[in-house]
PDB file of C-alpha atoms in Angstrom:
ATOM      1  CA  UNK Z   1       0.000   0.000   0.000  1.00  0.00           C
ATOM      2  CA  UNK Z   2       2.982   2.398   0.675  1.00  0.00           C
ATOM      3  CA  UNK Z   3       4.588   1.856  -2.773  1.00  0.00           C
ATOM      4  CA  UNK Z   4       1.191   2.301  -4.361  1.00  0.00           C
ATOM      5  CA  UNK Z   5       0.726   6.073  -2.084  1.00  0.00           C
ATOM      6  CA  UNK Z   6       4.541   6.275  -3.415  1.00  0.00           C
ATOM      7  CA  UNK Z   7       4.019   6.426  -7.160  1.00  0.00           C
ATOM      8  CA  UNK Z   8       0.612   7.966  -7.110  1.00  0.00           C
ATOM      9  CA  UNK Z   9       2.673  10.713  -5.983  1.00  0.00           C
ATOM     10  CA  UNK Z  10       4.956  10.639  -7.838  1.00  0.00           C
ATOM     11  CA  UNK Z  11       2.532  10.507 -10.842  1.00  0.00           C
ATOM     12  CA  UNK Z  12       0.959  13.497  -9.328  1.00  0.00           C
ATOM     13  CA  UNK Z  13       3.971  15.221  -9.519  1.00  0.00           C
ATOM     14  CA  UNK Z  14       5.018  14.786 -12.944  1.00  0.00           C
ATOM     15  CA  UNK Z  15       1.145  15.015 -14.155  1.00  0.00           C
ATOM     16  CA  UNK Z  16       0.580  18.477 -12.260  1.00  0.00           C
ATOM     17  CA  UNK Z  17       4.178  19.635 -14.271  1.00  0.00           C
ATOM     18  CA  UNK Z  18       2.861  18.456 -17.672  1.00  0.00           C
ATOM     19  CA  UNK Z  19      -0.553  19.547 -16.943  1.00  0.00           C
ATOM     20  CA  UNK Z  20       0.690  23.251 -16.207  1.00  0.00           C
ATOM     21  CA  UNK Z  21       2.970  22.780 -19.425  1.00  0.00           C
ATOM     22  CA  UNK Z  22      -0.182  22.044 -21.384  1.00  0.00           C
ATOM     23  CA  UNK Z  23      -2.577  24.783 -20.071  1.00  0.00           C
ATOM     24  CA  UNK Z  24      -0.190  27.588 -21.067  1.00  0.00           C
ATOM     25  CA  UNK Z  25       0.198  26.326 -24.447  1.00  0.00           C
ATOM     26  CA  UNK Z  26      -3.457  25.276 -25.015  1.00  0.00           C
ATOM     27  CA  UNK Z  27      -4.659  28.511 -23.876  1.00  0.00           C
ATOM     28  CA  UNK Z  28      -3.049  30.235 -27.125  1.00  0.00           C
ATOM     29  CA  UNK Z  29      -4.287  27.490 -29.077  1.00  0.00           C
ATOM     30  CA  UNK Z  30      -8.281  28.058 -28.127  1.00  0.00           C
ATOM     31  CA  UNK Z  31      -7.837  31.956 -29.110  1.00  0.00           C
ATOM     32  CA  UNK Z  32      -5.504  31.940 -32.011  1.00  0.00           C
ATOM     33  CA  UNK Z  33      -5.315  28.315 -33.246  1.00  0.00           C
ATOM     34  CA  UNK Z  34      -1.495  28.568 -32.670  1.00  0.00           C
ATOM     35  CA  UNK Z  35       0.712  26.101 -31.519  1.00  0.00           C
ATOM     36  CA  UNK Z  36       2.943  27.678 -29.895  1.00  0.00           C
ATOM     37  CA  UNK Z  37       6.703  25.962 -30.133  1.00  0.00           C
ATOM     38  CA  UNK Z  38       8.674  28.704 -28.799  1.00  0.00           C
ATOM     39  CA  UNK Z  39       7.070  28.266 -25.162  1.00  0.00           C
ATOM     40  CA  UNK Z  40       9.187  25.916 -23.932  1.00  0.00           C
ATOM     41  CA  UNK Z  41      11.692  29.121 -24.818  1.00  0.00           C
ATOM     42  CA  UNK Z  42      10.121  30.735 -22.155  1.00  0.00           C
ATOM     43  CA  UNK Z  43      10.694  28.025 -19.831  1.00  0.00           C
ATOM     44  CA  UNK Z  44      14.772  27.941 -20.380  1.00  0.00           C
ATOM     45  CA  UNK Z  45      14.507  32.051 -19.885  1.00  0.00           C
ATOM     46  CA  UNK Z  46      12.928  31.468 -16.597  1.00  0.00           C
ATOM     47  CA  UNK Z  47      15.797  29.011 -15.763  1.00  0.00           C
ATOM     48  CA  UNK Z  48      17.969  31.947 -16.383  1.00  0.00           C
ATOM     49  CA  UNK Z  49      16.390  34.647 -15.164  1.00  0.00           C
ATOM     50  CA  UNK Z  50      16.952  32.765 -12.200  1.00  0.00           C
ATOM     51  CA  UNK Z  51      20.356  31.241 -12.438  1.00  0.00           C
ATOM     52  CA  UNK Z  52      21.142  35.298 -12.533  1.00  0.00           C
ATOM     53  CA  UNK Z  53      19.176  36.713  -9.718  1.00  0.00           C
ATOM     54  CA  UNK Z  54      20.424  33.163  -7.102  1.00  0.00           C
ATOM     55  CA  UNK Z  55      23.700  34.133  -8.274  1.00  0.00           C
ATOM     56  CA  UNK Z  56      23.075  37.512  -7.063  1.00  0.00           C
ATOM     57  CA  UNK Z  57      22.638  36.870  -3.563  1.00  0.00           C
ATOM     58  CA  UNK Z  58      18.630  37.317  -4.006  1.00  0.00           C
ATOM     59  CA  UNK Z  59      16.455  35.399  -1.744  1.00  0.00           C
ATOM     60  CA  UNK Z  60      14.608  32.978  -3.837  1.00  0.00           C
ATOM     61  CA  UNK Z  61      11.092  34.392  -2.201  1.00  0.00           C
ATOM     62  CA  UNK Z  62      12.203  37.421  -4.441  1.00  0.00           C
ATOM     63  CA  UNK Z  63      13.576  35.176  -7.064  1.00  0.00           C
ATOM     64  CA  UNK Z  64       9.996  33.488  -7.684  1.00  0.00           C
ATOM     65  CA  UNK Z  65       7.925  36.586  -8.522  1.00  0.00           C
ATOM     66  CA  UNK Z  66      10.641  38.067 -10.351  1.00  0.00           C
ATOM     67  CA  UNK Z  67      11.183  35.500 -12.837  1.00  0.00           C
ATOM     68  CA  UNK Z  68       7.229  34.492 -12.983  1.00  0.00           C
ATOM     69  CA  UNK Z  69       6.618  38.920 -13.851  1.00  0.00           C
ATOM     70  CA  UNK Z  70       9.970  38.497 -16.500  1.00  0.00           C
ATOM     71  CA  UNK Z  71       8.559  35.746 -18.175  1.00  0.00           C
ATOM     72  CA  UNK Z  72       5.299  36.977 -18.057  1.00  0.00           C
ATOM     73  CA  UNK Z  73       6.573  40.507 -19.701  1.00  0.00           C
ATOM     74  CA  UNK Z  74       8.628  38.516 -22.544  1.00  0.00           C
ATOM     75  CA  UNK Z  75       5.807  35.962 -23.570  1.00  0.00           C
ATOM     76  CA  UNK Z  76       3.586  39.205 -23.947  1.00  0.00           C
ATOM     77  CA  UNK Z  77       6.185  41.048 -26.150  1.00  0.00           C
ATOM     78  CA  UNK Z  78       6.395  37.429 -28.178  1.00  0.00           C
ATOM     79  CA  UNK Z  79       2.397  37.906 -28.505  1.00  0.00           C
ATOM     80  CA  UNK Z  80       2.678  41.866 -29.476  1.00  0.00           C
ATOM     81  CA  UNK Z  81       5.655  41.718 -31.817  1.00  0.00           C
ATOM     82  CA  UNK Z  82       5.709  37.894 -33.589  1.00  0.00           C
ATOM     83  CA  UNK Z  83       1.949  37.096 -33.780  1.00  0.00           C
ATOM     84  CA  UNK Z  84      -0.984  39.784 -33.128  1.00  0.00           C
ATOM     85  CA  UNK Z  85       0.396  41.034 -36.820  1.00  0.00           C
ATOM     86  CA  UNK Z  86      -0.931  37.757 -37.866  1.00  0.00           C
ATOM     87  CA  UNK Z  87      -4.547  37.523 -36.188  1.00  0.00           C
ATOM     88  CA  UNK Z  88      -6.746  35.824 -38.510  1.00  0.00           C
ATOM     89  CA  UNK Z  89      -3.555  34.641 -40.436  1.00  0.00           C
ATOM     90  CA  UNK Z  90      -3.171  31.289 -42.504  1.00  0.00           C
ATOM     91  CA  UNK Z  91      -2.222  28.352 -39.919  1.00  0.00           C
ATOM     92  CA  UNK Z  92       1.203  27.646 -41.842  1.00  0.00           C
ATOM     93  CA  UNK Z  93       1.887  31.245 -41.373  1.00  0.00           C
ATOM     94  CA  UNK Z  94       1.644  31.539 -37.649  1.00  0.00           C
ATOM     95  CA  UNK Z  95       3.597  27.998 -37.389  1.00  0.00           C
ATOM     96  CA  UNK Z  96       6.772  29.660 -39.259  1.00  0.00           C
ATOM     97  CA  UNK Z  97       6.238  32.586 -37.169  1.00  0.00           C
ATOM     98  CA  UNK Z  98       6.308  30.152 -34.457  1.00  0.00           C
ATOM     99  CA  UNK Z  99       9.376  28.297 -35.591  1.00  0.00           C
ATOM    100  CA  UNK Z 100      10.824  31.708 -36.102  1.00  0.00           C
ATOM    101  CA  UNK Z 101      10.558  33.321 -32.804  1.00  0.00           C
ATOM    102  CA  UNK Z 102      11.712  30.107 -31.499  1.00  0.00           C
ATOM    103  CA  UNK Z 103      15.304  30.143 -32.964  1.00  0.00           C
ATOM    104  CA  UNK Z 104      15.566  33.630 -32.490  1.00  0.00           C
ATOM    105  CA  UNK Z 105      14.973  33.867 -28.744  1.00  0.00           C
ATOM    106  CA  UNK Z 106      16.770  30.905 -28.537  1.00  0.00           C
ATOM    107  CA  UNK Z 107      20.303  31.894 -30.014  1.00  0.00           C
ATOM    108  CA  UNK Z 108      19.801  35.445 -28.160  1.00  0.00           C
ATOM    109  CA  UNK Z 109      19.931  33.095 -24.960  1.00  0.00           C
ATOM    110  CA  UNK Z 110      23.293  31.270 -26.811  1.00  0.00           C
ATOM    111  CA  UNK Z 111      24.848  34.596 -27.078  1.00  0.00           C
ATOM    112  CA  UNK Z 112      24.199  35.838 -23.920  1.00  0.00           C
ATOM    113  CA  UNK Z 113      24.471  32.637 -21.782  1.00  0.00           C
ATOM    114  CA  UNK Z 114      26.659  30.264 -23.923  1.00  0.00           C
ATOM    115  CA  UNK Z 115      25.778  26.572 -24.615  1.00  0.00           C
ATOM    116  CA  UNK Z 116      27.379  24.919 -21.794  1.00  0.00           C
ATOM    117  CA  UNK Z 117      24.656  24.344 -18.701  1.00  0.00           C
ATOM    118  CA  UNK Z 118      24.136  26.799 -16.209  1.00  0.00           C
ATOM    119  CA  UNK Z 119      23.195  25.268 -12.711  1.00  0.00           C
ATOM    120  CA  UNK Z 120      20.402  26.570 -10.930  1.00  0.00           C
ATOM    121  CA  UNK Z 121      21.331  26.481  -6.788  1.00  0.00           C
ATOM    122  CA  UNK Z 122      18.150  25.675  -5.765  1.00  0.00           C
ATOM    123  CA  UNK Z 123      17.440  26.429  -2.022  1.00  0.00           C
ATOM    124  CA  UNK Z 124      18.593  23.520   0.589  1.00  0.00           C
ATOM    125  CA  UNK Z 125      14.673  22.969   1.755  1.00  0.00           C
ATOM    126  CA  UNK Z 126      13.776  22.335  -1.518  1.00  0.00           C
ATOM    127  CA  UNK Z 127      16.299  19.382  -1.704  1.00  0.00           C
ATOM    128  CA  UNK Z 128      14.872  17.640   1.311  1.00  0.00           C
ATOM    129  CA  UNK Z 129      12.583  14.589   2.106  1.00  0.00           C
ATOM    130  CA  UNK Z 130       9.815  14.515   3.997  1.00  0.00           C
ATOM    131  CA  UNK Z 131       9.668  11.047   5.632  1.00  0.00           C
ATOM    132  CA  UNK Z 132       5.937  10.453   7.002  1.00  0.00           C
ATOM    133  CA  UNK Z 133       4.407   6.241   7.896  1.00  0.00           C
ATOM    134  CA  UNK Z 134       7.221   4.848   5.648  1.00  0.00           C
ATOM    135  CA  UNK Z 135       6.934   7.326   2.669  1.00  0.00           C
ATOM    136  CA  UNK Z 136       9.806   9.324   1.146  1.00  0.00           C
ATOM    137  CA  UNK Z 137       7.933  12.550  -0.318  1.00  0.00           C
ATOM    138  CA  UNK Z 138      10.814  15.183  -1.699  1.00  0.00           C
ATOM    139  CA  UNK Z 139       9.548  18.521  -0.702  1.00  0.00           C
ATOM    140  CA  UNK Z 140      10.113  19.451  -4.126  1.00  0.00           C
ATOM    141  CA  UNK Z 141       7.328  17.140  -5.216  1.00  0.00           C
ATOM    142  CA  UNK Z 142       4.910  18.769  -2.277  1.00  0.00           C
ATOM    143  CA  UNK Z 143       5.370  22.310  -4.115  1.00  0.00           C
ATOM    144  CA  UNK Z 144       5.186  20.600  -7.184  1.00  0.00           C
ATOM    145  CA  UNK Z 145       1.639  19.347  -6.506  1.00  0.00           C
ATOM    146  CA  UNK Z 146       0.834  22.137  -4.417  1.00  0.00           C
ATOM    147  CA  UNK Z 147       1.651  24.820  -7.264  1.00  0.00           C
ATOM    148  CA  UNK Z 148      -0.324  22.822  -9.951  1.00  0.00           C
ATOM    149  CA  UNK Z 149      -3.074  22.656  -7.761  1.00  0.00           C
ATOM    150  CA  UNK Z 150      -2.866  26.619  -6.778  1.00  0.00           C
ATOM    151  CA  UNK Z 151      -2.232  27.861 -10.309  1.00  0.00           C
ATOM    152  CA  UNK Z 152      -5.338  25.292 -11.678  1.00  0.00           C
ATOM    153  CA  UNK Z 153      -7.541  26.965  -9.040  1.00  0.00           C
ATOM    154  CA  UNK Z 154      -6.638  30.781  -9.780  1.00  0.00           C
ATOM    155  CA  UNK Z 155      -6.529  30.281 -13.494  1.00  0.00           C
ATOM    156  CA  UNK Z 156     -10.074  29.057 -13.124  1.00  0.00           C
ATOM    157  CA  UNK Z 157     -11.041  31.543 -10.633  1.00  0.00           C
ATOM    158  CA  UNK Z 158     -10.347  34.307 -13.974  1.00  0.00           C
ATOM    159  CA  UNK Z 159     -11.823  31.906 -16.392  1.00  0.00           C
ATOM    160  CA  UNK Z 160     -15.041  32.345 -14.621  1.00  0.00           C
ATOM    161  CA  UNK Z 161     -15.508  35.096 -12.397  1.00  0.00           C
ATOM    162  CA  UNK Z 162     -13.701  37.974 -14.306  1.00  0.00           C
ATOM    163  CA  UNK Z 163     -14.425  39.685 -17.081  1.00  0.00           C
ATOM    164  CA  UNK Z 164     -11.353  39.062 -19.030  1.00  0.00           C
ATOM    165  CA  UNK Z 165     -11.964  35.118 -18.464  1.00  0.00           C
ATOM    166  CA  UNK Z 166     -15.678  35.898 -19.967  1.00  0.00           C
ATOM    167  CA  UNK Z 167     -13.762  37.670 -23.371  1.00  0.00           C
ATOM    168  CA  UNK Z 168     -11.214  34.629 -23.313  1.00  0.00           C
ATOM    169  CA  UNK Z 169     -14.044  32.012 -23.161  1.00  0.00           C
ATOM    170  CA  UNK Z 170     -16.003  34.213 -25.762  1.00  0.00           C
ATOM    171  CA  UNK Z 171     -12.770  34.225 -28.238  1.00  0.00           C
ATOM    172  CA  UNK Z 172     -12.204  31.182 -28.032  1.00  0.00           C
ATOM    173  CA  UNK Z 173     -15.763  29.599 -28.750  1.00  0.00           C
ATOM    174  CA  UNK Z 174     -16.673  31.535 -31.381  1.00  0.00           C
ATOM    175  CA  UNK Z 175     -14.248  34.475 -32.289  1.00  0.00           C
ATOM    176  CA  UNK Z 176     -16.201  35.868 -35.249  1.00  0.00           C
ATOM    177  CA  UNK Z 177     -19.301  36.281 -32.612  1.00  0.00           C
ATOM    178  CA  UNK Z 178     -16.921  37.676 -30.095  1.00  0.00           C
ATOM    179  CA  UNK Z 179     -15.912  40.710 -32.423  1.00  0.00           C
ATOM    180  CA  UNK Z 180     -19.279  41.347 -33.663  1.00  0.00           C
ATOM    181  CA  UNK Z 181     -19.759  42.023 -29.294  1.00  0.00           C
ATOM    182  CA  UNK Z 182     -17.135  44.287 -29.569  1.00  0.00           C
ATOM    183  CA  UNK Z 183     -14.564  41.918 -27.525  1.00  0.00           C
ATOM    184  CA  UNK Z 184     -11.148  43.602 -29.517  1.00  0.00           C
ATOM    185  CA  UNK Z 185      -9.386  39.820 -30.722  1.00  0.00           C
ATOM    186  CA  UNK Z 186      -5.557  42.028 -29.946  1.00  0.00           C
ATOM    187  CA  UNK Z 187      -6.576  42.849 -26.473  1.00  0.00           C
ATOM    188  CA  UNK Z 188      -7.692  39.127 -25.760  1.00  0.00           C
ATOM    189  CA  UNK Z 189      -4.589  37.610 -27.404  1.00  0.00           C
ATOM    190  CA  UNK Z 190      -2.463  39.409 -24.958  1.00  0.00           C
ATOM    191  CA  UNK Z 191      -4.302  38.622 -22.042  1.00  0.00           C
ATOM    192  CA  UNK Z 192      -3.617  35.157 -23.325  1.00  0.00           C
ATOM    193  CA  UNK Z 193       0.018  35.169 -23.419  1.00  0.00           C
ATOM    194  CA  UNK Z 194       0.067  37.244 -20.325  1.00  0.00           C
ATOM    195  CA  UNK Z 195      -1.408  34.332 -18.525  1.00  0.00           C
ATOM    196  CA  UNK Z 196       0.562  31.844 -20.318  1.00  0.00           C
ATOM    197  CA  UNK Z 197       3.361  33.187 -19.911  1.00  0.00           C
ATOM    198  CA  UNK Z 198       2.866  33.626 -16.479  1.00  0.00           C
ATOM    199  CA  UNK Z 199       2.312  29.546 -15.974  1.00  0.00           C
ATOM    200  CA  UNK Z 200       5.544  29.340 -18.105  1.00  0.00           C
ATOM    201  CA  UNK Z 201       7.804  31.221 -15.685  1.00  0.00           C
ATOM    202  CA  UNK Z 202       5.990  28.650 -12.680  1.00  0.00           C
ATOM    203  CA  UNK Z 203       6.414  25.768 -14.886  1.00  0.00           C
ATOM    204  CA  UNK Z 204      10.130  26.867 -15.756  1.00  0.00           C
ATOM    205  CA  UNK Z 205      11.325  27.354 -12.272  1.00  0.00           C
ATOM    206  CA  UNK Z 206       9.505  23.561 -10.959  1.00  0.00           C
ATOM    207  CA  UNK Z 207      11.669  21.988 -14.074  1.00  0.00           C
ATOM    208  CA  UNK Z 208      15.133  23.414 -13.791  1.00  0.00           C
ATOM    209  CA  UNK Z 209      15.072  23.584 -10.235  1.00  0.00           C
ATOM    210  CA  UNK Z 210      14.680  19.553 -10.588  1.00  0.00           C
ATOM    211  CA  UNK Z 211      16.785  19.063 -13.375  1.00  0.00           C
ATOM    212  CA  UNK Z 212      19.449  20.986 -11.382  1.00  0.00           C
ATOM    213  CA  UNK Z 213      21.296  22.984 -14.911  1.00  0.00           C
ATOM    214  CA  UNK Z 214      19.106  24.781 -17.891  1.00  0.00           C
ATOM    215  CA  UNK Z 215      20.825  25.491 -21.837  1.00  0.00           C
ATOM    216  CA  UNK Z 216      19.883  27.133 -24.556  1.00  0.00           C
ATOM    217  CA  UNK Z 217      18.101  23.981 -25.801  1.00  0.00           C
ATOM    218  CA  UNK Z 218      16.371  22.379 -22.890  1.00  0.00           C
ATOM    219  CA  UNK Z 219      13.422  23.579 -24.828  1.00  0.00           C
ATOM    220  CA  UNK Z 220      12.724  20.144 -26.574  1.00  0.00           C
ATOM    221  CA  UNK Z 221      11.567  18.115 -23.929  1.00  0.00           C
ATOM    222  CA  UNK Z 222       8.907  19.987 -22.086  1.00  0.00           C
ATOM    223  CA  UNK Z 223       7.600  21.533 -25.455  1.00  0.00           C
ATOM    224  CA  UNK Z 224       7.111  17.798 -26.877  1.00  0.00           C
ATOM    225  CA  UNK Z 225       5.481  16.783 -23.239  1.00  0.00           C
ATOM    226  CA  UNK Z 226       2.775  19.849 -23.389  1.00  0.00           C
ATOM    227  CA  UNK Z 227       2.015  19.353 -26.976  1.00  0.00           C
ATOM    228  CA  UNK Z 228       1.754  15.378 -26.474  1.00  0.00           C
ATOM    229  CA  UNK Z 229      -0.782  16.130 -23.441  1.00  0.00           C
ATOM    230  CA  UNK Z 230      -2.625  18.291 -25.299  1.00  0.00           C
ATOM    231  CA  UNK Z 231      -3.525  16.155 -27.698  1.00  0.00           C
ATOM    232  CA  UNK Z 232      -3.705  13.582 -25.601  1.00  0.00           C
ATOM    233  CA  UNK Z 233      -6.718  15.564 -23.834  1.00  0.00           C
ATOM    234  CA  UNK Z 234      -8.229  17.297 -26.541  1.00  0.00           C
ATOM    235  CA  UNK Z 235      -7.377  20.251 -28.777  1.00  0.00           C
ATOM    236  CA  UNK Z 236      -8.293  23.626 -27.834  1.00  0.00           C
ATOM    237  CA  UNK Z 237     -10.500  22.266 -24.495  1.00  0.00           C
ATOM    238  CA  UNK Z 238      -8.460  23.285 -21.186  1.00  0.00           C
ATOM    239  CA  UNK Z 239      -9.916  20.823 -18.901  1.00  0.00           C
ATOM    240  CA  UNK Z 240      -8.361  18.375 -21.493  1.00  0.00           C
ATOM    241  CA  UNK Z 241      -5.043  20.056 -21.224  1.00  0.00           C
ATOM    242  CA  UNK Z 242      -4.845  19.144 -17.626  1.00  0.00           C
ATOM    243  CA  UNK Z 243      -6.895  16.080 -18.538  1.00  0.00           C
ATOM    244  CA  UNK Z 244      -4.448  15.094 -20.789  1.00  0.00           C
ATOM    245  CA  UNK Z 245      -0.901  15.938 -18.531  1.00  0.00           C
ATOM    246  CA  UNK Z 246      -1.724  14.140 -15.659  1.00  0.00           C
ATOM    247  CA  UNK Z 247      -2.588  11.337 -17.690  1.00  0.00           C
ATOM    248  CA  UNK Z 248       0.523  11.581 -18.815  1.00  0.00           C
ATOM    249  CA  UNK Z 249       2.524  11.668 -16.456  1.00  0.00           C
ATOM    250  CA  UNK Z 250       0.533   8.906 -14.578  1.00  0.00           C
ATOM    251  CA  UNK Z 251       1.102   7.085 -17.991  1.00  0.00           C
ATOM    252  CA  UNK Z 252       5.143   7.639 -17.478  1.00  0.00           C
ATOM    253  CA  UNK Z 253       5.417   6.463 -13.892  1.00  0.00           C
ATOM    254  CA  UNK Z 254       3.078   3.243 -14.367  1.00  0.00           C
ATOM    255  CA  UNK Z 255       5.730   2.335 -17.769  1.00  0.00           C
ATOM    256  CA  UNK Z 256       9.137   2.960 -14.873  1.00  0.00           C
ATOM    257  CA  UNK Z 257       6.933   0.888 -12.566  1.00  0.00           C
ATOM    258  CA  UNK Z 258       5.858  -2.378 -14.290  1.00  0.00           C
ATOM    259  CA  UNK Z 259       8.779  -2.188 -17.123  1.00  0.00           C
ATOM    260  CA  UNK Z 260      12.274  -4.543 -16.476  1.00  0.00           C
ATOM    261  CA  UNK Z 261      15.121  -2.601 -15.810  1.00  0.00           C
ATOM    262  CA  UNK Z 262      16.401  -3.459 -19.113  1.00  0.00           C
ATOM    263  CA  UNK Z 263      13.023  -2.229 -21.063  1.00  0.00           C
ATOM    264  CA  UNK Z 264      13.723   1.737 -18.659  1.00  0.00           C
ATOM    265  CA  UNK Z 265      15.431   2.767 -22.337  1.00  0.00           C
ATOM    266  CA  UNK Z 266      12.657   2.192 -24.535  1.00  0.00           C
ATOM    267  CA  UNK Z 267       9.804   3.752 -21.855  1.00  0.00           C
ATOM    268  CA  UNK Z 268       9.712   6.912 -23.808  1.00  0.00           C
ATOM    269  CA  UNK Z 269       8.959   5.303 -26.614  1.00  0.00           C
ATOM    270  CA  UNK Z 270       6.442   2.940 -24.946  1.00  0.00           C
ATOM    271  CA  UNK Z 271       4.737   5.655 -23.612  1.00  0.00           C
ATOM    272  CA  UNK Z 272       4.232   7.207 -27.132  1.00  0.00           C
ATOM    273  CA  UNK Z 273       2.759   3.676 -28.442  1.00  0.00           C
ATOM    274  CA  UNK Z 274       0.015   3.993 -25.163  1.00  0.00           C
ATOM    275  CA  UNK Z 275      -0.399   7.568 -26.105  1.00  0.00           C
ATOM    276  CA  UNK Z 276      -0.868   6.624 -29.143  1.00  0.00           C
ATOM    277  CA  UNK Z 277      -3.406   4.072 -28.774  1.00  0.00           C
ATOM    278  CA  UNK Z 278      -5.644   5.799 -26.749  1.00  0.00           C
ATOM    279  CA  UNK Z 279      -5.905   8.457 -29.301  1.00  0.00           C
ATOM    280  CA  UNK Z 280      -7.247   5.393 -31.837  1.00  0.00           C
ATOM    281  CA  UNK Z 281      -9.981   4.388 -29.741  1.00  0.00           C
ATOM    282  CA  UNK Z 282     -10.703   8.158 -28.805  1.00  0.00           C
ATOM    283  CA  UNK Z 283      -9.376  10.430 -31.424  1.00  0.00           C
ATOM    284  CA  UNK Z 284     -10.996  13.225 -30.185  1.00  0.00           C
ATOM    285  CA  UNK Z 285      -9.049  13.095 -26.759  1.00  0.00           C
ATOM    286  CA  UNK Z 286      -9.570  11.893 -23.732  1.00  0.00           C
ATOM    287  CA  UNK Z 287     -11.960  14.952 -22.765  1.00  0.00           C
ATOM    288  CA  UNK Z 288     -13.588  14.278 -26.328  1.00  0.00           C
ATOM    289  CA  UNK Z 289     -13.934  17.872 -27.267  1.00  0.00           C
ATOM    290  CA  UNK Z 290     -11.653  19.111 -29.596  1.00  0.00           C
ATOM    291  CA  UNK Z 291     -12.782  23.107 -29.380  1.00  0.00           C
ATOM    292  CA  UNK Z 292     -14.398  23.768 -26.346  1.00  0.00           C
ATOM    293  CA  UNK Z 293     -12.926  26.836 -24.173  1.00  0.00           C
ATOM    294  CA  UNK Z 294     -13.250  25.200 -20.826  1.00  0.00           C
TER     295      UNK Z 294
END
């Protein structure tokens, strides 16, 4: 019973990590039909925006808001500069726009920061384990958890009881009805990446603080897990995003769990092939909605 508290924590962590990864991208998607590949860009800025300010001396309760407002300010100038041009653009357009910004923020961070990995000193409590009836919990996996869960709840609280969550659900069920109601499509886009890249400078400091060191291209890997979980819970539907990451990441810890220690190189993969699968029997996603805005 232990092990199976164990890795249903564990899956909770790396679900909550992926699910957070997924909302911020899926939330651009549902206004603009854009997927966005230069996010996980914002991710490896937060990772440096915070290498910086730690290696300032900073205390990292400054060092959170800091890099969450940075990110938050750059992911808006992405949305003002690369795409609200392009509102109403062809899709291929705004995915070489996409492709664009991503190489172009990303060899601005080569130049500055160099390609070798920068460590990130994480704080010593966030290193520890909480030991509790025979259970190892890292505390690093308790804010994990506990900032998925806070984030899900105040990203929900503006979906529904603020205005701007009313012009963001508006936009992104029926955008051609939202303009004729005089909801401008430019200001609603940037309240979009505002919020998205707000959950991108969150997401960013949870990842590098566990992978310990961030480059110029740890981009890859958490752009390929929100887009997978997206899909996974349904294009364009939020509650699917989430839907779709903690399945996930419950997917990933089940394949380390039951797989032979000489099958741990091909769970990637394996995971794909399940991923896969369940989008055959329900190709709609597992929310089965494909454009719903909540």
């Amino acid at each position: 019973m232990t092990a199976f508290v164990q890795h249903v924590l564990d899956a909770l962590s790396v679900g909550s990590t992926y699910a957070l990864l997924a909302l911020g991208l899926t939330l651009v998607f549902s206004v603009m039909n854009l997927i966005n590949f230069a996010y996980g860009l914002l991710l490896v800025w937060a990772g440096y925006a915070a290498c910086v300010l730690v290696d300032a001396g900073l205390p990292f309760a400054l060092v959170v808001p800091l890099c969450v407002l940075f990110v938050t300010a750059l992911s808006m100038a992405m949305g003002r500069v690369a795409f609200r041009p392009f509102i109403g653009a062809p899709p291929i357009t705004l995915l070489i726009t996409s492709f664009g910004v991503l190489l172009i923020i990303q060899y601005v961070a080569i130049l500055i920061f160099g390609e070798k990995p920068r460590v990130l000193n994480a704080p010593d409590f966030l290193t520890g384990v909480i030991a509790a009836g025979g259970l190892r919990v890292p505390v690093l996996q308790v804010v994990t958890i506990a900032s998925g869960a806070a984030v899900v709840a105040a990203f929900y609280g503006l979906l529904h009881r603020t205005p701007f969550g009313a012009q963001l659900r508006a936009a992104a069920e029926s955008p051609r009805t939202a303009r004729l109601m005089g909801i401008r499509p430019d200001r609603v886009l940037m309240i979009a990446f505002a919020i998205s890249g707000a959950i991108a400078g969150i997401v960013g400091l949870l990842w590098f603080t566990k992978v310990g060191a961030v480059t110029p291209r740890s981009d890859m890997e958490p752009t390929l897990k929100a887009f997978i979980a997206i899909v996974l819970g349904g294009l364009g539907r939020t509650s699917g995003a989430m839907l779709g990451g903690l399945a996930l990441g419950g997917i990933e810890v089940a394949m380390n769990v039951v797989l032979p220690s000489g099958a741990i190189t091909y769970a990637q993969a394996i995971v794909f092939a399940v991923v896969i699968a369940l989008l055959v029997l329900r190709p709609g996603g597992l929310s089965g909605a494909r454009t719903e805005a909540a």
